[in-house]
mmCIF file of C-alpha atoms in Angstrom:
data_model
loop_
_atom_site.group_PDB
_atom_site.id
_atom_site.type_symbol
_atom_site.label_atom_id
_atom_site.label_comp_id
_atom_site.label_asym_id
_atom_site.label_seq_id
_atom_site.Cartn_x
_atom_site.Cartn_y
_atom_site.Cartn_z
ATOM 1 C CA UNK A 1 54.761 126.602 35.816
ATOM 2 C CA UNK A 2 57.242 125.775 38.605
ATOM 3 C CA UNK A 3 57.953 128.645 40.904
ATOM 4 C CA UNK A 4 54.827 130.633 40.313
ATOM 5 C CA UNK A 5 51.849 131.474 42.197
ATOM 6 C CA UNK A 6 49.048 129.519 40.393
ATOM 7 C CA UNK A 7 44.927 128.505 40.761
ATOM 8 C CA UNK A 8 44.392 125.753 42.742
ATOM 9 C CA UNK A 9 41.585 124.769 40.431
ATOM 10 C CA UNK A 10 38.444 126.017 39.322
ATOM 11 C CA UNK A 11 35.536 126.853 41.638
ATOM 12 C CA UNK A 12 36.923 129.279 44.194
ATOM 13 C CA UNK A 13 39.818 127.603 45.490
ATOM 14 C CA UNK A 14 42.603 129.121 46.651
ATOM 15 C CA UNK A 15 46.269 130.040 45.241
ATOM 16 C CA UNK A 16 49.166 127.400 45.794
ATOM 17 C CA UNK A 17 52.856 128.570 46.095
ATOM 18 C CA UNK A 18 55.320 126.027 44.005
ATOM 19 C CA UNK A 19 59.037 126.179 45.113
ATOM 20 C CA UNK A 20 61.841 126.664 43.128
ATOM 21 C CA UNK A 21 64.352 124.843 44.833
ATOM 22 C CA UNK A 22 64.430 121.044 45.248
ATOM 23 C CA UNK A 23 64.416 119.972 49.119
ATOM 24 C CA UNK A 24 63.086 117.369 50.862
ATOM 25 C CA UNK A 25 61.578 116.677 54.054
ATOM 26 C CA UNK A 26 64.227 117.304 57.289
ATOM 27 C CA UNK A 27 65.392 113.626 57.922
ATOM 28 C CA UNK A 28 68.340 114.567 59.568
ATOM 29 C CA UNK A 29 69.136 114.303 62.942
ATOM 30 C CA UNK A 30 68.719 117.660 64.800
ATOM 31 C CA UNK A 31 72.442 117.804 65.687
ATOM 32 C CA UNK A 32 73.437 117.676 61.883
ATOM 33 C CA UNK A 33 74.627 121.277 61.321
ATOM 34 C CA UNK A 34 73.453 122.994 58.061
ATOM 35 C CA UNK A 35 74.054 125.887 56.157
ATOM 36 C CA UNK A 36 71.570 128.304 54.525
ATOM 37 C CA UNK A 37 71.395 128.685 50.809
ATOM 38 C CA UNK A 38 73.323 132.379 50.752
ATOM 39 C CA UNK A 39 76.164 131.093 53.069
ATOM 40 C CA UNK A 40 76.668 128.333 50.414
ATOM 41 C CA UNK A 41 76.905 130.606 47.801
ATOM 42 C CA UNK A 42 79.593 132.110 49.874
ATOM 43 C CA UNK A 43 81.235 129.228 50.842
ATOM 44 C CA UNK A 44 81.441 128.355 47.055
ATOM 45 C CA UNK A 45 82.504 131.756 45.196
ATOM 46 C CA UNK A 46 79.001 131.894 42.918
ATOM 47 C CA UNK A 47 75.732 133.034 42.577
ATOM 48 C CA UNK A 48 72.621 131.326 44.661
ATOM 49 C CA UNK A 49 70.682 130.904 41.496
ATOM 50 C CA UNK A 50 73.819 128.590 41.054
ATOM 51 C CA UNK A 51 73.038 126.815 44.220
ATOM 52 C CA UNK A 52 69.800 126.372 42.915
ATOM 53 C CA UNK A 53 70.974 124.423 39.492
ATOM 54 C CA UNK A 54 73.389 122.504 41.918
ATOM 55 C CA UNK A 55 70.350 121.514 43.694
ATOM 56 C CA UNK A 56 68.171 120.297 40.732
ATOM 57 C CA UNK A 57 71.657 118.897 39.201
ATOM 58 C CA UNK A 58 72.322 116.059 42.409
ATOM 59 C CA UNK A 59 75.405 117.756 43.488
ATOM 60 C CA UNK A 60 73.894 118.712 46.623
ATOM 61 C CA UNK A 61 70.864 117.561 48.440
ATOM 62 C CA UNK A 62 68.924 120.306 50.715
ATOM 63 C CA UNK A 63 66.388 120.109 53.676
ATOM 64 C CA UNK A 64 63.953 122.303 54.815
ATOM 65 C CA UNK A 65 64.408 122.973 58.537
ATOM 66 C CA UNK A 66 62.263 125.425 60.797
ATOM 67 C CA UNK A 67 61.018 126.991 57.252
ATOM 68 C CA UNK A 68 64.407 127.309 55.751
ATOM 69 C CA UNK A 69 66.021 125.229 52.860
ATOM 70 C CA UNK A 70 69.200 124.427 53.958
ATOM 71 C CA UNK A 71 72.360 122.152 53.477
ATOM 72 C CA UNK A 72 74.293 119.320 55.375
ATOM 73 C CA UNK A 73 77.265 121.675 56.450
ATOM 74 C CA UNK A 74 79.536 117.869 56.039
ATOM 75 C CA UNK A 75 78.921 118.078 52.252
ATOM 76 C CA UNK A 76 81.462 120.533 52.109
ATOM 77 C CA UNK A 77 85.387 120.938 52.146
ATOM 78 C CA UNK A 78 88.381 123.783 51.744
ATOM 79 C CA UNK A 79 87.734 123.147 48.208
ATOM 80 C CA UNK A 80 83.544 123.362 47.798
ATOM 81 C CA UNK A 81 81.514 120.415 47.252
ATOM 82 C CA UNK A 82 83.175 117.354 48.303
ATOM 83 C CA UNK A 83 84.716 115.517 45.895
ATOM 84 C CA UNK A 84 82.178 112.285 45.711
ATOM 85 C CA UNK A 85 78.941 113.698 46.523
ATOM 86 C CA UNK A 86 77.742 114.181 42.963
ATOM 87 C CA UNK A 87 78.389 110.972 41.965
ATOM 88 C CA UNK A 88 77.064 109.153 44.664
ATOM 89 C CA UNK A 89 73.757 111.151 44.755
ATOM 90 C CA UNK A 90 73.913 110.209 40.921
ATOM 91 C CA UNK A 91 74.180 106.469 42.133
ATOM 92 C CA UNK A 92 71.464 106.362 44.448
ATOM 93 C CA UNK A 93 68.651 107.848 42.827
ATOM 94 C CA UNK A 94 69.738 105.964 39.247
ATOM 95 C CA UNK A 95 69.011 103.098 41.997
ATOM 96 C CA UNK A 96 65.842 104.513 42.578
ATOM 97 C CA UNK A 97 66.253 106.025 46.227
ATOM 98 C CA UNK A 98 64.519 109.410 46.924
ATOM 99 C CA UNK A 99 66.543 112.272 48.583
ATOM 100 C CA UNK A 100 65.233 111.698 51.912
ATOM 101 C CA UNK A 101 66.172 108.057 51.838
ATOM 102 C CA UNK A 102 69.653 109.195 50.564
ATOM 103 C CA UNK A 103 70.229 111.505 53.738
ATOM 104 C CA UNK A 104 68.732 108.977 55.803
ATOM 105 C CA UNK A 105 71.723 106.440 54.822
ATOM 106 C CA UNK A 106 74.089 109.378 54.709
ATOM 107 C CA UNK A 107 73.771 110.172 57.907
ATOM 108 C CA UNK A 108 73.603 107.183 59.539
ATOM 109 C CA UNK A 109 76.095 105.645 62.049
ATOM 110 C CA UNK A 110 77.936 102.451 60.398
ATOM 111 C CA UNK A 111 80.667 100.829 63.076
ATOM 112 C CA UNK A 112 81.797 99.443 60.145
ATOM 113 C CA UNK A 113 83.316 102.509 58.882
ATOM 114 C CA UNK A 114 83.186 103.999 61.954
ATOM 115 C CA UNK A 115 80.846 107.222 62.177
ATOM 116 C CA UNK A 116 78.140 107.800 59.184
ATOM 117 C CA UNK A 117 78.682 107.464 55.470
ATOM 118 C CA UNK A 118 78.300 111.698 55.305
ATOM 119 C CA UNK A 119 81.629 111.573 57.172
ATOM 120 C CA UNK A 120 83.543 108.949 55.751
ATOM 121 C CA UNK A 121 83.328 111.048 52.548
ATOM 122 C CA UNK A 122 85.814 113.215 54.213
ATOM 123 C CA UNK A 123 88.486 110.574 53.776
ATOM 124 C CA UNK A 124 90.118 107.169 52.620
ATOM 125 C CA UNK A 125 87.014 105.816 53.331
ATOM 126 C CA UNK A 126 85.156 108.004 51.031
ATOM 127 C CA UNK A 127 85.767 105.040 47.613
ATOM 128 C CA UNK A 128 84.113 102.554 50.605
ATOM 129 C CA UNK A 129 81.001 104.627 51.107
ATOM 130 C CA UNK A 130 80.744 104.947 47.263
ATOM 131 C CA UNK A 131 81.357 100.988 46.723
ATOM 132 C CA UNK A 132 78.469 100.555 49.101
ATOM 133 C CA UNK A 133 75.909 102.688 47.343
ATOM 134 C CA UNK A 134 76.504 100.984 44.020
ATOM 135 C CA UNK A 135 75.621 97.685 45.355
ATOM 136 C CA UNK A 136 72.895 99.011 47.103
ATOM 137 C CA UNK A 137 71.509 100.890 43.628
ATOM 138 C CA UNK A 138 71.582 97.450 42.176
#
């Protein structure tokens, strides 16, 4: 059961925590700011439980950093999520890419565009970044 504390298996072993919210390994560089999961329930107007589903959902992608699971603070705008994230998290792991390989692209610098693919969300560059990750999903 996901979440719980449960037996490690039979013979005296000991008691394994499961975590209830999907994050992946920090991959980021350490200048990448990031918000906690209460402020982003702030930031968006709704419940961290919500967070959570928006987590497990591909509309967000979290880290854990120094023992907390946090959030890119660039996945978000005046109006919440930004607008392309879902879908292009959708793209990427349809294409088989795990969330660390996903935040590894995102956040790395492309002259082409210029800055990183995170950023160029931001933008008119934003359908770019997204033309990108479907031919790299295929």
């Amino acid at each position: 059961m996901p979440g719980a504390v449960m037996p490690g298996g039979s013979r005296g072993s000991s008691l394994v925590v499961v975590s209830r919210v999907p994050h992946c390994d920090d991959v980021l560089p350490a200048d990448v700011e990031t918000v906690d999961l209460p402020e982003v329930s702030e930031r968006l107007g709704i419940p961290v439980t919500r967070v959570h589903d928006l987590l497990r959902e591909g509309a967000l992608i979290a880290i854990r950093r120094a023992g907390v699971v946090v959030v890119p603070e660039v996945f978000f705008d005046d109006d919440g999520v930004v607008r392309f994230l879902p879908g292009l998290v959708s793209v990427l792991r349809d294409g088989g890419y795990k969330d660390d390989e996903i935040l590894s692209w995102l956040f790395r610098e492309d002259d082409s565009l210029p800055g990183t693919p995170a950023d160029a969300l931001h933008g008119h560059r934003a359908r770019e970044v997204i033309r990108r990750a479907q031919a790299m999903a295929f």
